[in-house]
mmCIF file of C-alpha atoms in Angstrom:
data_model
loop_
_atom_site.group_PDB
_atom_site.id
_atom_site.type_symbol
_atom_site.label_atom_id
_atom_site.label_comp_id
_atom_site.label_asym_id
_atom_site.label_seq_id
_atom_site.Cartn_x
_atom_site.Cartn_y
_atom_site.Cartn_z
ATOM 1 C CA MET A 1 -30.922 15.472 41.089
ATOM 2 C CA SER A 2 -29.101 17.703 43.568
ATOM 3 C CA GLY A 3 -26.432 14.964 44.235
ATOM 4 C CA ARG A 4 -25.384 14.552 40.574
ATOM 5 C CA PRO A 5 -23.010 17.566 40.344
ATOM 6 C CA ILE A 6 -21.023 16.224 43.264
ATOM 7 C CA LEU A 7 -20.362 13.024 41.296
ATOM 8 C CA TRP A 8 -18.417 15.076 38.745
ATOM 9 C CA ALA A 9 -16.325 16.925 41.346
ATOM 10 C CA PRO A 10 -13.427 14.389 41.387
ATOM 11 C CA LEU A 11 -13.220 14.442 37.586
ATOM 12 C CA VAL A 12 -13.271 18.264 37.508
ATOM 13 C CA ALA A 13 -10.613 18.378 40.246
ATOM 14 C CA PHE A 14 -8.452 15.913 38.309
ATOM 15 C CA ILE A 15 -8.766 17.932 35.082
ATOM 16 C CA LEU A 16 -7.857 21.159 36.900
ATOM 17 C CA LEU A 17 -4.855 19.520 38.552
ATOM 18 C CA ALA A 18 -3.683 17.997 35.255
ATOM 19 C CA ALA A 19 -4.051 21.370 33.499
ATOM 20 C CA PHE A 20 -2.128 23.119 36.285
ATOM 21 C CA LEU A 21 0.721 20.570 36.164
ATOM 22 C CA THR A 22 0.871 20.614 32.368
ATOM 23 C CA TYR A 23 1.060 24.412 32.360
ATOM 24 C CA GLY A 24 3.771 24.354 35.033
ATOM 25 C CA LEU A 25 5.877 21.886 33.068
ATOM 26 C CA ALA A 26 5.381 23.654 29.750
ATOM 27 C CA LYS A 27 5.927 27.204 31.019
ATOM 28 C CA PRO A 28 8.505 27.242 33.831
ATOM 29 C CA ASP A 29 9.249 30.647 35.318
ATOM 30 C CA ASP A 30 12.933 30.447 34.464
ATOM 31 C CA THR A 31 14.695 27.932 32.243
ATOM 32 C CA ASN A 32 18.178 28.927 33.446
ATOM 33 C CA ILE A 33 19.730 26.853 36.187
ATOM 34 C CA THR A 34 22.452 28.537 38.181
ATOM 35 C CA SER A 35 24.914 26.079 39.595
ATOM 36 C CA LYS A 36 26.065 26.451 43.175
ATOM 37 C CA MET A 37 29.536 25.637 41.843
ATOM 38 C CA VAL A 38 29.757 28.908 39.879
ATOM 39 C CA GLY A 39 32.229 31.061 41.802
ATOM 40 C CA ALA A 40 33.705 28.052 43.600
ATOM 41 C CA ALA A 41 37.074 26.435 43.061
ATOM 42 C CA VAL A 42 37.268 23.243 41.038
ATOM 43 C CA PRO A 43 37.409 20.425 43.593
ATOM 44 C CA PRO A 44 40.784 18.681 43.830
ATOM 45 C CA PHE A 45 41.078 15.640 41.573
ATOM 46 C CA ARG A 46 43.498 13.655 39.445
ATOM 47 C CA LEU A 47 42.144 11.498 36.606
ATOM 48 C CA PRO A 48 44.146 8.979 34.569
ATOM 49 C CA PRO A 49 44.257 9.259 30.782
ATOM 50 C CA ALA A 50 40.991 8.187 29.185
ATOM 51 C CA THR A 51 42.644 7.022 25.985
ATOM 52 C CA PRO A 52 46.203 6.059 25.051
ATOM 53 C CA GLY A 53 48.361 8.860 23.718
ATOM 54 C CA MET A 54 46.612 11.677 25.558
ATOM 55 C CA PRO A 55 47.384 13.014 29.038
ATOM 56 C CA GLY A 56 44.924 12.665 31.890
ATOM 57 C CA LEU A 57 43.482 15.616 33.744
ATOM 58 C CA ALA A 58 44.010 17.052 37.204
ATOM 59 C CA SER A 59 42.516 20.054 38.957
ATOM 60 C CA ALA A 60 46.012 21.592 39.047
ATOM 61 C CA ASP A 61 45.939 21.714 35.215
ATOM 62 C CA LEU A 62 42.972 24.089 35.494
ATOM 63 C CA ALA A 63 44.716 26.519 37.857
ATOM 64 C CA ALA A 64 47.829 27.133 35.780
ATOM 65 C CA GLY A 65 46.960 30.723 34.763
ATOM 66 C CA LYS A 66 44.949 30.097 31.596
ATOM 67 C CA PRO A 67 41.141 29.733 31.321
ATOM 68 C CA HIS A 68 39.767 26.463 30.005
ATOM 69 C CA LEU A 69 36.560 24.927 28.821
ATOM 70 C CA VAL A 70 35.956 21.678 30.706
ATOM 71 C CA ASN A 71 33.613 19.354 28.840
ATOM 72 C CA ILE A 72 32.064 16.339 30.546
ATOM 73 C CA PHE A 73 31.128 13.826 27.883
ATOM 74 C CA ALA A 74 30.935 10.165 26.913
ATOM 75 C CA SER A 75 31.244 8.195 23.693
ATOM 76 C CA TRP A 76 27.833 6.606 24.336
ATOM 77 C CA CYS A 77 26.149 10.027 24.587
ATOM 78 C CA VAL A 78 24.228 11.050 21.448
ATOM 79 C CA PRO A 79 24.037 14.780 22.372
ATOM 80 C CA CYS A 80 27.844 14.674 22.896
ATOM 81 C CA ALA A 81 28.252 13.653 19.249
ATOM 82 C CA ALA A 82 25.889 16.460 18.220
ATOM 83 C CA GLU A 83 27.972 19.094 20.032
ATOM 84 C CA ALA A 84 31.304 17.857 18.597
ATOM 85 C CA PRO A 85 31.337 20.340 15.662
ATOM 86 C CA GLN A 86 30.734 23.234 18.066
ATOM 87 C CA LEU A 87 33.593 22.101 20.325
ATOM 88 C CA ARG A 88 35.849 21.896 17.250
ATOM 89 C CA ALA A 89 34.879 25.467 16.285
ATOM 90 C CA ILE A 90 35.575 26.686 19.821
ATOM 91 C CA ALA A 91 38.964 24.928 19.879
ATOM 92 C CA ASP A 92 39.784 26.375 16.439
ATOM 93 C CA ALA A 93 39.117 29.833 17.924
ATOM 94 C CA GLY A 94 41.993 29.227 20.350
ATOM 95 C CA VAL A 95 40.036 28.127 23.413
ATOM 96 C CA PRO A 96 41.763 25.312 25.312
ATOM 97 C CA ILE A 97 39.301 22.463 25.898
ATOM 98 C CA VAL A 98 39.847 19.583 28.269
ATOM 99 C CA GLY A 99 37.540 16.628 28.689
ATOM 100 C CA ILE A 100 36.280 14.377 31.414
ATOM 101 C CA ALA A 101 35.104 11.090 29.920
ATOM 102 C CA VAL A 102 32.420 9.544 32.098
ATOM 103 C CA ARG A 103 31.940 5.789 32.359
ATOM 104 C CA ASP A 104 33.674 5.124 29.069
ATOM 105 C CA ARG A 105 35.969 2.482 27.613
ATOM 106 C CA PRO A 106 39.263 3.540 25.963
ATOM 107 C CA GLU A 107 38.465 1.803 22.662
ATOM 108 C CA ALA A 108 34.964 3.317 22.480
ATOM 109 C CA LEU A 109 36.390 6.748 23.281
ATOM 110 C CA ALA A 110 39.106 6.401 20.618
ATOM 111 C CA ASP A 111 36.432 5.484 18.064
ATOM 112 C CA PHE A 112 34.316 8.480 19.146
ATOM 113 C CA LEU A 113 37.276 10.879 18.775
ATOM 114 C CA HIS A 114 38.164 9.376 15.372
ATOM 115 C CA ARG A 115 34.567 9.691 14.170
ATOM 116 C CA TYR A 116 33.674 13.161 15.548
ATOM 117 C CA GLY A 117 37.077 14.839 15.941
ATOM 118 C CA ASN A 118 39.214 15.603 18.954
ATOM 119 C CA PRO A 119 39.120 19.177 20.262
ATOM 120 C CA TYR A 120 40.609 18.141 23.631
ATOM 121 C CA ALA A 121 44.110 18.888 24.901
ATOM 122 C CA ARG A 122 43.628 16.401 27.757
ATOM 123 C CA ILE A 123 40.998 13.825 28.668
ATOM 124 C CA GLY A 124 40.661 12.298 32.102
ATOM 125 C CA SER A 125 38.795 9.067 32.719
ATOM 126 C CA ASP A 126 36.079 9.342 35.373
ATOM 127 C CA ASN A 127 34.751 5.787 35.433
ATOM 128 C CA ALA A 128 33.011 6.177 38.792
ATOM 129 C CA SER A 129 31.582 9.664 38.000
ATOM 130 C CA GLN A 130 33.156 10.958 41.219
ATOM 131 C CA VAL A 131 34.677 14.081 39.644
ATOM 132 C CA GLN A 132 31.497 14.635 37.655
ATOM 133 C CA MET A 133 29.434 14.629 40.848
ATOM 134 C CA ALA A 134 31.993 16.759 42.728
ATOM 135 C CA LEU A 135 31.591 19.363 39.982
ATOM 136 C CA GLY A 136 27.840 19.365 40.472
ATOM 137 C CA SER A 137 27.205 17.722 37.124
ATOM 138 C CA SER A 138 24.320 15.343 36.752
ATOM 139 C CA GLY A 139 24.568 14.295 33.135
ATOM 140 C CA VAL A 140 26.408 14.498 29.856
ATOM 141 C CA PRO A 141 27.245 16.678 28.136
ATOM 142 C CA GLU A 142 27.951 19.491 30.542
ATOM 143 C CA THR A 143 30.524 22.209 30.103
ATOM 144 C CA PHE A 144 32.275 24.489 32.564
ATOM 145 C CA VAL A 145 34.200 27.693 32.000
ATOM 146 C CA VAL A 146 37.105 27.658 34.460
ATOM 147 C CA ASP A 147 39.325 30.706 34.882
ATOM 148 C CA GLY A 148 43.111 30.578 35.155
ATOM 149 C CA ARG A 149 42.957 30.269 38.961
ATOM 150 C CA GLY A 150 40.763 27.173 38.819
ATOM 151 C CA MET A 151 37.515 28.953 39.671
ATOM 152 C CA ILE A 152 34.314 27.875 37.934
ATOM 153 C CA ARG A 153 32.808 30.835 36.109
ATOM 154 C CA ARG A 154 29.984 29.171 34.193
ATOM 155 C CA GLN A 155 28.213 25.852 33.836
ATOM 156 C CA THR A 156 26.263 24.835 30.761
ATOM 157 C CA ILE A 157 23.929 21.890 31.123
ATOM 158 C CA GLY A 158 23.303 20.019 27.901
ATOM 159 C CA PRO A 159 25.009 20.287 24.531
ATOM 160 C CA ILE A 160 26.582 23.448 23.181
ATOM 161 C CA ASN A 161 24.469 24.326 20.137
ATOM 162 C CA PRO A 162 25.700 26.224 17.069
ATOM 163 C CA GLN A 163 24.089 29.443 18.304
ATOM 164 C CA ASP A 164 26.032 29.103 21.609
ATOM 165 C CA VAL A 165 29.547 29.041 20.108
ATOM 166 C CA ALA A 166 30.251 32.804 20.081
ATOM 167 C CA ASP A 167 28.850 33.244 23.587
ATOM 168 C CA THR A 168 30.915 30.332 24.901
ATOM 169 C CA ILE A 169 34.111 31.739 23.368
ATOM 170 C CA ALA A 170 33.310 35.148 24.880
ATOM 171 C CA ALA A 171 32.723 33.550 28.310
ATOM 172 C CA VAL A 172 36.148 31.901 28.235
ATOM 173 C CA GLN A 173 37.805 35.136 27.072
ATOM 174 C CA ALA A 174 36.057 37.030 29.889
ATOM 175 C CA ALA A 175 37.398 34.487 32.389
ATOM 176 C CA ARG A 176 41.006 35.550 31.772
#
């Protein structure tokens, strides 16, 4: 009789561990991720045009005296389609937006832009994700606020939601 409680010890330990891990995943201390790239210069790069009729993108374009929103996206990315109306609203507010298309085909990108609108002044093709990784980006969509000297001022991981539009515009205006 005295040995029976010890039989339940592994099960109790497993339940406690599972509860601890579930709580840790559901309630992280801080949901904001600060990029190490914030405050750093955009790494040097030159990307060819991602689609015919639009210019490519180079790091020098981002250090020409005017702040930009740099959006990393792909035509195959469902959240990228969901953030398209917000990017259009931001562009309509006068914010210059440039894009980095990751692992995309020109015809798929052209269809995406036709279907969801084109808020971009330039789109560079990053087929090997080298610029994406150099920027510290791990997925799509991600968006950077870059000041007129080519310094990264903010990184947003995930799509820009409707409630983020005013804050994003303000961040670009503050980067002047």
